Amino acid sequence: MNFLNGALALGVLTALVPLVIHLFNRSRFKVIKWGATHLLESVLRKNRKQIQLEQWIILIIRCLIPALLALALARLVVMDWNSFLFFLLLPLAALIFLIMVAFARKTRLLWGLLCIACLLGTALGALGLLPQWGKEKKLTAASGDVPASTVILLDDSLSMNAVESFSKAQSFIAGFLGNMHQQSETSIIQLGGTPMPIFEKPTSDSHALGSRTENLDAESDRISLLAGMDQAVSISAEAKNLKREIILLSDFRKQDWQNWDIAATQSLRERLLALPSNPAFTWIDLGKGAKKNLTVESLVLSSHTVGVDHPVGIRVTVRNFSEESFEGNLQVRLFADLNETAIDEAVLSVGPNASAQVGFTHRFKTAGPKVLHAEIQVTDDFPEDNRRSVAINVIEQINVLIVDGDPSQEWLRGETDFIKLALTPFEESEPKNTGTKLVQMKDLIQADIVSIDQIDTKKFLDEYSLVVLANLEKLTTKKAKEIEIFAENGGGVLICSGNRMELNWYNEVWGPKGNSFLPMPISGTKGNPLNELSFSRISSSYFDHPALSMFNDPRNGSLAEAQIKRWILLDESTTRKDPSVTILARLNNSRPILTEKKFGKGVVMLWGTSIDTDWTNLPAKPSYLPFVQQLASYLSEKVLPPRTIDAGRTINHYVTEADQDSTFMLKLPDGTVRKLTPFERKDRYVLEFMDTRLPGVYEMKNEKNIVAKFVVMASLSESDLEKAQEEQIISTAKSLSDQITRIDGTDGEGWKSYLEMDAERKFGRETWQILLLVVIGLIFAEIVLLRKFGRIAR
Amino acid sequence: MAAVTDYLDPKDLSRLANHQVLAKRVVEGFCSGLHRSPHKGFSVEFKQHRPYTQGDEIRRIDWKVFAKSDRFYVREYEEETNLRCHLLLDASGSMAYGEDKETESLSKLEYASRLAACLAYLSLRQTDSVGLTTFDSQIRSQVPPRGGASHTRQIIDLLGSTSTGEETDLGKVFHEIAPRLKKRGLVVIISDCFGDVPQILKGLAHFNHAKHDVVIFQIWDRDELEFPFRSWTRFDCLENLGLKHTVDPAHLRDAYLENLREYREELVKGCHRHRVQLFPMTTDEPYSVGLASFLAARSKAGVPVHL
């Protein structure tokens, strides 16, 4: 016996209520001193036992009604005839015989004996002393005749393409759906990437499920077994049928099973045990151990943003997962934008279970979003991973004007030497590499350094998109005005602090009393650059500003490693409510160090310490170059969210204010098109797309042309087709549930094996209809008996 | 000493005063129809026949003599003493029912005592002699029949000192009392008549045999007739203190009422057989009203009244 709503079974305790009421009434009797005892006594003498019997019957019926109702609501399920007989039929028969005892005076002995026999049968049956002759006679026939609630976990990761595992899975599902009971409900969860059910709720529409499954392709990222299992258990918990099953169709690769979390399994097991009806697990292995597989492991670009006609370095890593060795005969080809003509190719050697690299250089002739693909030309068991792609944004050149407030003739002593070096690394390093010039690399940024006197304001708007004011003492009113106009018209201004700055001038002309050009007024300076022991650091929090977001990835270095010995004090109290002002970074002492302000169409950024090594050692740290490059790109409005992402991550794309009302289309790798509309987040308009479970190229278009291309990468683990260890699967299975059946479906006969296995299983029957009928019968019986029982013998 | 007013309510007395005819009828009733011949006295002893003369009541004609002689003769009775009225008051435990009740109605014994007092009063006013015997399973106390207004005092004193006692055994008590009543008279039994009906009837037969005119006022409480109890109740026996029954009365009501009906039927039939007049009264009705209706019926029919 079992319950589908186990908690409601506690309602059986309501049977105590009539009993308590009865006892309560008995304990509160009246006392009457009675004279006509001789009239009462004869009645009592003749009827005492009868009255007691009748009261017992009524009490039993009253207790049974709520108890059986609770069992009906708890959806009691009996698994075999024995329990049905012992716990329902015999007690009810005993009750009926007891009622007969009350009515049939002459034959009451017979009925009494029958009643006792029934109760004895129940007691002996409960103790297991009676022969289990009903045990083998299940209440239901083969489990195929029982409506079932099934959750199919379908591994649709890329690796399922190897040795036709996925088509085997599809044929299994087709067989399963074709054989589905009319009242069965089935849910199919695609395990790849983020597990997602095909339909939101379990359905009994096998045709709809079938046609959806037929059109599926195994092109998702690595499966999340535990998350999928978790979803399946949740769906199973709310299933309407007693027969519940979770079928896992997968290739059982080592990669999928190695991250099996014991704690999560334990909690999953506890949830399973708490269910009224445990789902049975069936694991069907569809993957044959593939022998030969090679993959493009990585495709790394020297820069993700590249100027037109600038060379971009491409490094391709090829991994060999097989025992076969390639000696100079593995061809690697490079494609651009799905053009079937290779733009470059190379051959390389790679040993068994080893990897090898090859480099390419390419120059794009036109600006715009591009995708590069690298492909190995080899026939293996898993051809889907022989190509890897990467997105690249090709742009025109960025021109930066650096105004040096503290020039020096000595190398790296001037205020702007470090920033120039970081902005144009190739140009600066060229003279020193003249002898060993391997690849001619061109900088994306073109930087010009001028002194304060050389500022030719008329050239600003024409040639530069960013002006860096490095440690300027002050500007003439006219030049200050022109820089404001430059920013207002969409230019970027980066003000870097230093010892020469005349703070009063900055506060008066550009502070709140002037025209508020600075993000925040400067209240002074702090720190001593000569003291080696006293310094602060940039707080290493999560940066949500696009200019610094790359430092959220520790591989790009950390700003917090630099010591900042002196800084200007920025007074954030006055601008706290100004929405145009943003604090990008703070020091450990919570002082703002990098702030920006929207000024007209442009942006003004204030860097609170020196841009050279006077006040900080940041320029000597690896993070300095990406830092200034990012700031420069951002201020020139060239910073873009990453375009090559892992499967499951969100695609982000910034659009201009002018495009905020337009609609964008995103073409997915499987050819479907999704409509996207921009929304405002903070101060910019963003397009967002989260459902990136399919690896491949995503194209974003507006009405006219392609505005961006994104590459979603399948995780590398998909290429490793090594099977999971048998012992690991067995131990995992044991830790999860005791009812796991494993079927080997590698020969394509998975469905047949499943049918054979399923034919052996038996499932119980729900009894709520019967119980409800019994309850109604009892209510009726109580009414009738109450009327009949008044007429007792005199 | 019990106050007369405890037993003879001024209200009832005034009612009796206002119903002089009724009081006379009481006397008539007691005196077996000698109302219109006061000079002949109140007697039940036959004296002689005399020829019918105009003005005589037709019903006093002796039809047996007419049948023999074809002439009208009227029966005349010997003027002897006053009627002897023996009041037998049951003071057994069962008569205590109603004592504990919160309502203002009287217990059965109180009711019976008032009834006895009223009968005594009425009889004594008619210069009859009245005696009172109280009993339960045996005779408890006795006031011999005597006349005179001062006798009321004695009767009422005895009534006042009477409290309920033990079990009843009416048959046995009647057998005890019957030989003590030397002269024929009116025997008024005021009791609930709970007990073994054949035994009771045997006792009544004893009275009948001694040619007493027997009237039974059977005192009921309304509860005993209707059994109106609903919730769980413990019935403590008034006569046998050890006897207690905790029952659901609703369950028993039908059987009880059926039992009651059979018992009453048996008693009524027995009384009829022994020419005993049985008059049931319930304590929730004023006894004067019941008494009045009883007397009216008796004077009209001249036969025992059964309700």
Short mmCIF file of C-alpha atoms in Angstrom, two decimals, chain A residues 350-771:
data_model
loop_
_atom_site.label_atom_id
_atom_site.label_comp_id
_atom_site.label_asym_id
_atom_site.label_seq_id
_atom_site.Cartn_x
_atom_site.Cartn_y
_atom_site.Cartn_z
CA VAL A 350 50.26 15.77 -33.32
CA GLY A 351 50.98 12.68 -31.29
CA PRO A 352 48.48 10.34 -29.60
CA ASN A 353 46.54 12.05 -26.78
CA ALA A 354 48.51 15.24 -27.33
CA SER A 355 47.87 18.70 -28.67
CA ALA A 356 49.64 20.92 -31.18
CA GLN A 357 49.40 24.58 -32.14
CA VAL A 358 49.59 26.50 -35.37
CA GLY A 359 49.49 30.27 -35.92
CA PHE A 360 47.87 32.33 -38.66
CA THR A 361 47.75 36.02 -39.41
CA HIS A 362 44.94 37.69 -41.22
CA ARG A 363 44.02 41.22 -42.20
CA PHE A 364 40.44 42.21 -42.71
CA LYS A 365 39.73 44.46 -45.62
CA THR A 366 36.40 45.78 -44.41
CA ALA A 367 35.05 46.87 -41.08
CA GLY A 368 32.14 45.11 -39.38
CA PRO A 369 31.40 41.99 -37.33
CA LYS A 370 33.28 38.93 -38.58
CA VAL A 371 33.64 35.29 -37.60
CA LEU A 372 36.75 33.19 -38.08
CA HIS A 373 36.61 29.40 -38.25
CA ALA A 374 39.41 26.91 -37.95
CA GLU A 375 38.82 23.37 -39.19
CA ILE A 376 40.88 20.23 -39.21
CA GLN A 377 40.64 18.07 -42.30
CA VAL A 378 40.37 14.58 -40.86
CA THR A 379 37.81 11.77 -40.80
CA ASP A 380 36.99 10.70 -37.27
CA ASP A 381 34.12 9.34 -35.23
CA PHE A 382 32.89 12.74 -34.19
CA PRO A 383 33.17 15.20 -37.10
CA GLU A 384 31.01 17.87 -35.41
CA ASP A 385 33.89 19.13 -33.26
CA ASN A 386 36.42 19.46 -36.06
CA ARG A 387 35.62 23.12 -36.49
CA ARG A 388 35.81 25.96 -33.99
CA SER A 389 34.85 29.58 -34.46
CA VAL A 390 35.56 32.94 -32.91
CA ALA A 391 33.88 36.33 -33.33
CA ILE A 392 35.92 39.40 -34.11
CA ASN A 393 34.96 43.01 -34.53
CA VAL A 394 36.75 44.88 -37.24
CA ILE A 395 36.73 48.65 -36.81
CA GLU A 396 38.29 51.74 -38.24
CA GLN A 397 41.24 53.27 -36.32
CA ILE A 398 40.83 55.18 -33.03
CA ASN A 399 42.64 58.49 -32.82
CA VAL A 400 43.68 59.67 -29.37
CA LEU A 401 45.20 63.03 -28.46
CA ILE A 402 47.32 63.01 -25.32
CA VAL A 403 48.03 66.40 -23.77
CA ASP A 404 51.14 66.16 -21.62
CA GLY A 405 51.22 68.46 -18.60
CA ASP A 406 54.63 67.27 -17.39
CA PRO A 407 56.77 66.44 -20.42
CA SER A 408 60.29 65.08 -20.13
CA GLN A 409 63.01 64.29 -22.61
CA GLU A 410 64.08 61.21 -20.69
CA TRP A 411 62.55 57.83 -21.66
CA LEU A 412 59.59 56.95 -19.47
CA ARG A 413 60.02 60.05 -17.32
CA GLY A 414 57.37 62.10 -19.08
CA GLU A 415 53.82 62.07 -17.82
CA THR A 416 52.46 60.44 -20.98
CA ASP A 417 55.14 57.95 -21.90
CA PHE A 418 53.48 55.00 -20.22
CA ILE A 419 50.05 55.66 -21.63
CA LYS A 420 51.44 56.14 -25.10
CA LEU A 421 53.33 52.89 -24.80
CA ALA A 422 50.23 51.08 -23.60
CA LEU A 423 47.96 52.53 -26.26
CA THR A 424 50.28 51.84 -29.13
CA PRO A 425 52.41 48.89 -28.04
CA PHE A 426 53.44 47.73 -31.50
CA GLU A 427 54.44 51.13 -32.72
CA GLU A 428 56.49 51.74 -29.60
CA SER A 429 58.16 48.36 -29.66
CA GLU A 430 58.96 48.35 -33.35
CA PRO A 431 62.20 50.28 -33.24
CA LYS A 432 63.61 47.80 -30.76
CA ASN A 433 62.63 44.77 -32.84
CA THR A 434 63.89 45.92 -36.16
CA GLY A 435 66.22 43.00 -36.49
CA THR A 436 63.73 40.20 -35.77
CA LYS A 437 60.58 41.44 -37.38
CA LEU A 438 58.31 38.43 -37.60
CA VAL A 439 54.84 39.76 -38.05
CA GLN A 440 54.09 43.31 -38.84
CA MET A 441 51.48 44.28 -36.27
CA LYS A 442 49.65 47.55 -36.38
CA ASP A 443 48.12 49.29 -33.43
CA LEU A 444 44.42 49.86 -33.31
CA ILE A 445 44.92 53.16 -31.62
CA GLN A 446 46.77 56.07 -33.13
CA ALA A 447 48.02 58.33 -30.32
CA ASP A 448 49.50 61.79 -30.67
CA ILE A 449 51.23 63.58 -27.81
CA VAL A 450 51.17 67.35 -27.64
CA SER A 451 52.14 69.79 -24.95
CA ILE A 452 49.66 72.18 -23.49
CA ASP A 453 50.74 74.95 -25.77
CA GLN A 454 50.45 72.89 -28.88
CA ILE A 455 46.78 72.14 -28.54
CA ASP A 456 45.20 72.97 -31.80
CA THR A 457 41.61 73.03 -30.83
CA LYS A 458 40.27 73.12 -34.35
CA LYS A 459 41.52 69.62 -35.04
CA PHE A 460 39.65 68.01 -32.13
CA LEU A 461 36.40 67.18 -33.75
CA ASP A 462 37.86 66.25 -37.05
CA GLU A 463 40.56 63.83 -36.11
CA TYR A 464 40.28 62.61 -32.52
CA SER A 465 37.67 60.78 -30.60
CA LEU A 466 39.46 60.96 -27.24
CA VAL A 467 41.53 63.59 -25.45
CA VAL A 468 43.69 62.61 -22.49
CA LEU A 469 44.60 65.50 -20.16
CA ALA A 470 47.57 64.16 -18.23
CA ASN A 471 48.56 66.16 -15.15
CA LEU A 472 47.65 69.54 -16.64
CA GLU A 473 48.22 72.52 -14.38
CA LYS A 474 45.32 74.45 -15.83
CA LEU A 475 43.87 75.55 -19.15
CA THR A 476 43.05 78.87 -20.52
CA THR A 477 39.38 79.66 -20.35
CA LYS A 478 39.10 79.44 -24.09
CA LYS A 479 40.74 76.04 -24.34
CA ALA A 480 38.76 74.75 -21.42
CA LYS A 481 35.60 75.87 -23.18
CA GLU A 482 36.64 74.13 -26.37
CA ILE A 483 37.30 70.89 -24.56
CA GLU A 484 33.82 71.12 -23.01
CA ILE A 485 32.31 71.62 -26.45
CA PHE A 486 34.33 68.65 -27.69
CA ALA A 487 32.88 66.47 -24.95
CA GLU A 488 29.39 67.84 -25.45
CA ASN A 489 29.55 66.82 -29.08
CA GLY A 490 30.34 63.21 -28.26
CA GLY A 491 34.07 63.14 -27.60
CA GLY A 492 35.68 61.39 -24.68
CA VAL A 493 37.86 63.23 -22.17
CA LEU A 494 40.13 61.45 -19.69
CA ILE A 495 41.55 63.70 -16.97
CA CYS A 496 44.50 62.15 -15.17
CA SER A 497 45.69 63.60 -11.86
CA GLY A 498 49.14 64.56 -10.86
CA ASN A 499 51.30 66.88 -8.80
CA ARG A 500 51.04 69.76 -11.22
CA MET A 501 47.29 70.12 -11.14
CA GLU A 502 46.08 73.39 -9.74
CA LEU A 503 43.14 72.09 -7.82
CA ASN A 504 41.55 75.48 -7.22
CA TRP A 505 41.38 76.15 -10.91
CA TYR A 506 39.79 72.78 -11.60
CA ASN A 507 37.21 73.28 -8.87
CA GLU A 508 36.37 76.81 -9.86
CA VAL A 509 36.17 76.39 -13.61
CA TRP A 510 35.07 72.78 -13.95
CA GLY A 511 33.69 72.18 -10.44
CA PRO A 512 30.13 72.63 -9.22
CA LYS A 513 30.57 76.40 -9.00
CA GLY A 514 31.76 76.51 -12.60
CA ASN A 515 30.09 74.42 -15.28
CA SER A 516 30.35 71.06 -13.49
CA PHE A 517 32.55 69.47 -16.10
CA LEU A 518 34.32 67.33 -13.51
CA PRO A 519 32.35 64.32 -12.23
CA MET A 520 33.18 65.41 -8.66
CA PRO A 521 34.83 68.37 -7.00
CA ILE A 522 38.39 67.77 -5.80
CA SER A 523 38.89 68.47 -2.12
CA GLY A 524 42.64 67.85 -1.88
CA THR A 525 45.28 65.19 -2.20
CA LYS A 526 46.34 62.45 0.13
CA GLY A 527 49.28 60.09 0.53
CA ASN A 528 53.01 60.36 0.15
CA PRO A 529 54.60 58.95 -2.99
CA LEU A 530 57.96 58.69 -1.28
CA ASN A 531 56.78 56.52 1.55
CA GLU A 532 57.09 52.92 0.32
CA LEU A 533 55.04 51.51 3.15
CA SER A 534 51.97 53.70 2.98
CA PHE A 535 49.71 53.05 0.05
CA SER A 536 46.21 52.00 -0.91
CA ARG A 537 44.89 49.66 -3.58
CA ILE A 538 41.95 49.62 -5.91
CA SER A 539 39.20 47.65 -4.28
CA SER A 540 38.86 44.36 -6.14
CA SER A 541 35.08 44.27 -6.30
CA TYR A 542 32.96 43.14 -9.22
CA PHE A 543 33.02 45.80 -11.94
CA ASP A 544 29.74 46.25 -13.73
CA HIS A 545 30.98 49.12 -15.82
CA PRO A 546 31.80 47.99 -19.36
CA ALA A 547 35.17 49.78 -19.36
CA LEU A 548 36.37 47.65 -16.45
CA SER A 549 34.28 44.51 -16.85
CA MET A 550 37.17 42.63 -18.43
CA PHE A 551 38.91 42.70 -15.04
CA ASN A 552 36.18 40.52 -13.63
CA ASP A 553 38.05 37.73 -15.40
CA PRO A 554 41.22 37.17 -13.40
CA ARG A 555 43.04 36.05 -16.52
CA ASN A 556 43.14 39.66 -17.67
CA GLY A 557 45.07 40.74 -14.58
CA SER A 558 43.92 42.57 -11.52
CA LEU A 559 43.86 46.28 -10.88
CA ALA A 560 44.16 45.57 -7.17
CA GLU A 561 47.77 44.47 -7.50
CA ALA A 562 48.96 48.05 -8.03
CA GLN A 563 50.00 50.22 -5.08
CA ILE A 564 48.54 53.71 -5.10
CA LYS A 565 50.61 55.97 -2.92
CA ARG A 566 48.96 59.29 -3.55
CA TRP A 567 45.58 60.28 -4.86
CA ILE A 568 43.26 63.20 -5.09
CA LEU A 569 40.32 63.32 -2.74
CA LEU A 570 37.05 63.38 -4.62
CA ASP A 571 34.02 64.73 -2.79
CA GLU A 572 31.18 62.41 -3.76
CA SER A 573 28.68 63.98 -1.36
CA THR A 574 27.59 66.68 -3.81
CA THR A 575 27.03 64.36 -6.74
CA ARG A 576 25.52 61.39 -5.00
CA LYS A 577 22.11 62.01 -6.52
CA ASP A 578 23.37 62.99 -9.95
CA PRO A 579 22.41 60.15 -12.33
CA SER A 580 24.99 61.22 -14.89
CA VAL A 581 27.88 60.54 -12.51
CA THR A 582 29.18 57.01 -12.05
CA ILE A 583 31.94 55.76 -9.81
CA LEU A 584 33.78 53.05 -11.70
CA ALA A 585 36.31 52.07 -9.08
CA ARG A 586 37.13 52.83 -5.45
CA LEU A 587 40.16 52.49 -3.30
CA ASN A 588 40.25 50.08 -0.42
CA ASN A 589 39.51 53.05 1.84
CA SER A 590 36.30 53.50 -0.19
CA ARG A 591 37.44 56.77 -1.77
CA PRO A 592 36.43 57.05 -5.43
CA ILE A 593 39.45 56.68 -7.71
CA LEU A 594 37.87 56.47 -11.16
CA THR A 595 34.69 58.41 -11.90
CA GLU A 596 32.88 59.40 -15.03
CA LYS A 597 30.22 61.87 -15.99
CA LYS A 598 28.00 62.05 -19.02
CA PHE A 599 28.51 65.47 -20.47
CA GLY A 600 26.31 66.19 -23.43
CA LYS A 601 26.81 63.34 -25.87
CA GLY A 602 30.29 62.63 -24.57
CA VAL A 603 31.88 61.30 -21.40
CA VAL A 604 34.34 62.88 -19.00
CA MET A 605 36.39 60.49 -16.91
CA LEU A 606 38.52 61.49 -13.93
CA TRP A 607 41.37 59.19 -12.90
CA GLY A 608 42.24 60.00 -9.30
CA THR A 609 45.95 59.27 -9.43
CA SER A 610 48.74 59.73 -11.92
CA ILE A 611 48.74 57.91 -15.24
CA ASP A 612 52.52 57.46 -14.93
CA THR A 613 54.60 56.03 -12.11
CA ASP A 614 54.75 59.22 -10.02
CA TRP A 615 51.96 58.30 -7.64
CA THR A 616 51.35 54.63 -8.40
CA ASN A 617 53.12 51.58 -9.73
CA LEU A 618 50.14 50.54 -11.86
CA PRO A 619 52.00 51.29 -15.15
CA ALA A 620 54.50 48.61 -14.19
CA LYS A 621 51.79 46.00 -13.77
CA PRO A 622 50.41 43.69 -16.49
CA SER A 623 46.91 45.04 -16.04
CA TYR A 624 47.98 48.56 -17.08
CA LEU A 625 47.91 47.90 -20.82
CA PRO A 626 44.42 46.41 -20.98
CA PHE A 627 43.30 49.09 -18.52
CA VAL A 628 44.27 52.05 -20.65
CA GLN A 629 43.27 50.23 -23.84
CA GLN A 630 39.84 49.55 -22.37
CA LEU A 631 39.46 53.11 -21.12
CA ALA A 632 40.51 54.46 -24.49
CA SER A 633 38.21 52.12 -26.37
CA TYR A 634 35.33 52.88 -24.05
CA LEU A 635 35.79 56.61 -24.21
CA SER A 636 35.96 56.35 -27.99
CA GLU A 637 32.75 54.33 -27.71
CA LYS A 638 34.47 51.25 -28.98
CA VAL A 639 34.11 49.00 -25.99
CA LEU A 640 31.90 46.06 -26.77
CA PRO A 641 30.59 43.20 -24.66
CA PRO A 642 32.34 39.91 -25.40
CA ARG A 643 31.19 38.27 -28.60
CA THR A 644 32.68 34.84 -28.16
CA ILE A 645 31.02 33.26 -25.18
CA ASP A 646 30.52 29.87 -23.63
CA ALA A 647 27.20 28.14 -24.17
CA GLY A 648 24.65 29.20 -21.61
CA ARG A 649 26.08 32.69 -21.13
CA THR A 650 24.07 35.74 -22.10
CA ILE A 651 24.60 37.56 -25.36
CA ASN A 652 24.76 41.34 -24.80
CA HIS A 653 24.83 43.99 -27.43
CA TYR A 654 24.79 47.77 -26.95
CA VAL A 655 22.74 49.89 -29.28
CA THR A 656 22.77 53.64 -29.73
CA GLU A 657 20.05 55.89 -28.44
CA ALA A 658 18.83 56.42 -31.99
CA ASP A 659 18.14 52.69 -32.34
CA GLN A 660 16.30 52.29 -29.07
CA ASP A 661 12.93 51.83 -30.75
CA SER A 662 14.05 49.56 -33.56
CA THR A 663 13.62 45.82 -33.54
CA PHE A 664 16.54 43.48 -33.98
CA MET A 665 16.56 39.93 -35.24
CA LEU A 666 18.85 37.27 -33.87
CA LYS A 667 19.45 34.31 -36.13
CA LEU A 668 20.31 31.21 -34.14
CA PRO A 669 22.64 28.45 -35.36
CA ASP A 670 19.66 26.19 -36.06
CA GLY A 671 18.20 28.82 -38.39
CA THR A 672 15.40 30.05 -36.13
CA VAL A 673 15.07 33.80 -35.75
CA ARG A 674 14.24 35.56 -32.51
CA LYS A 675 13.03 39.11 -32.26
CA LEU A 676 14.83 41.32 -29.77
CA THR A 677 13.97 44.80 -28.57
CA PRO A 678 16.42 47.03 -26.74
CA PHE A 679 15.80 48.00 -23.16
CA GLU A 680 17.44 50.57 -21.01
CA ARG A 681 19.87 49.38 -18.41
CA LYS A 682 21.55 52.09 -16.38
CA ASP A 683 22.43 54.71 -18.98
CA ARG A 684 22.61 52.64 -22.12
CA TYR A 685 20.37 50.58 -24.37
CA VAL A 686 21.02 46.87 -24.38
CA LEU A 687 19.91 43.86 -26.36
CA GLU A 688 20.02 40.68 -24.37
CA PHE A 689 19.58 37.04 -25.30
CA MET A 690 19.92 34.34 -22.71
CA ASP A 691 18.97 31.10 -24.42
CA THR A 692 22.39 30.30 -25.80
CA ARG A 693 22.34 26.57 -25.28
CA LEU A 694 23.14 25.91 -28.94
CA PRO A 695 26.78 26.40 -29.86
CA GLY A 696 27.47 28.11 -33.16
CA VAL A 697 27.24 31.49 -34.81
CA TYR A 698 24.48 33.89 -33.85
CA GLU A 699 23.83 36.78 -36.22
CA MET A 700 22.19 39.97 -35.07
CA LYS A 701 20.51 42.09 -37.75
CA ASN A 702 18.53 45.25 -37.94
CA GLU A 703 16.32 46.07 -40.91
CA LYS A 704 19.29 46.69 -43.18
CA ASN A 705 22.35 44.69 -42.30
CA ILE A 706 24.17 42.53 -39.84
CA VAL A 707 25.18 44.55 -36.79
CA ALA A 708 26.98 41.89 -34.81
CA LYS A 709 28.01 38.27 -34.90
CA PHE A 710 28.42 36.15 -31.83
CA VAL A 711 30.05 32.80 -31.41
CA VAL A 712 28.76 30.50 -28.73
CA MET A 713 31.33 27.82 -27.96
CA ALA A 714 30.51 24.30 -26.92
CA SER A 715 32.60 23.28 -24.02
CA LEU A 716 35.72 21.43 -24.97
CA SER A 717 34.69 18.44 -22.92
CA GLU A 718 32.20 17.44 -25.63
CA SER A 719 35.09 16.28 -27.78
CA ASP A 720 36.34 13.79 -25.25
CA LEU A 721 34.27 10.72 -26.03
CA GLU A 722 35.81 8.49 -23.38
CA LYS A 723 33.13 6.46 -21.59
CA ALA A 724 32.56 6.80 -17.88
CA GLN A 725 33.95 4.03 -15.69
CA GLU A 726 31.43 1.29 -15.04
CA GLU A 727 32.21 1.36 -11.30
CA GLN A 728 31.53 5.07 -11.17
CA ILE A 729 28.14 4.73 -12.83
CA ILE A 730 27.21 1.85 -10.53
CA SER A 731 28.23 3.71 -7.39
CA THR A 732 26.45 6.84 -8.59
CA ALA A 733 23.33 4.84 -9.35
CA LYS A 734 23.43 3.30 -5.89
CA SER A 735 23.82 6.66 -4.21
CA LEU A 736 20.81 8.02 -6.06
CA SER A 737 18.18 5.33 -5.92
CA ASP A 738 17.69 1.64 -5.37
CA GLN A 739 15.47 1.26 -8.38
CA ILE A 740 17.77 1.93 -11.29
CA THR A 741 17.61 -0.29 -14.30
CA ARG A 742 20.39 0.01 -16.81
CA ILE A 743 19.88 -0.90 -20.42
CA ASP A 744 22.57 -1.13 -23.04
CA GLY A 745 21.21 0.57 -26.11
CA THR A 746 24.45 0.88 -28.05
CA ASP A 747 23.27 -1.73 -30.55
CA GLY A 748 20.22 0.40 -31.42
CA GLU A 749 17.88 -2.13 -29.76
CA GLY A 750 17.32 0.01 -26.66
CA TRP A 751 13.58 0.25 -27.17
CA LYS A 752 13.14 -3.52 -27.44
CA SER A 753 15.19 -4.13 -24.31
CA TYR A 754 13.16 -1.50 -22.51
CA LEU A 755 9.89 -3.14 -23.55
CA GLU A 756 11.07 -6.50 -22.28
CA MET A 757 12.14 -4.96 -19.00
CA ASP A 758 8.89 -3.00 -18.66
CA ALA A 759 6.75 -6.08 -19.25
CA GLU A 760 8.17 -7.53 -16.03
CA ARG A 761 7.06 -4.60 -13.91
CA LYS A 762 3.78 -4.36 -12.08
CA PHE A 763 2.08 -1.35 -10.62
CA GLY A 764 -0.62 -0.90 -8.02
CA ARG A 765 -4.06 0.57 -8.36
CA GLU A 766 -5.54 3.68 -6.89
CA THR A 767 -8.45 3.09 -4.56
CA TRP A 768 -9.90 6.51 -4.01
CA GLN A 769 -13.04 5.79 -6.02
CA ILE A 770 -13.68 2.64 -4.00
CA LEU A 771 -12.96 4.42 -0.74
#
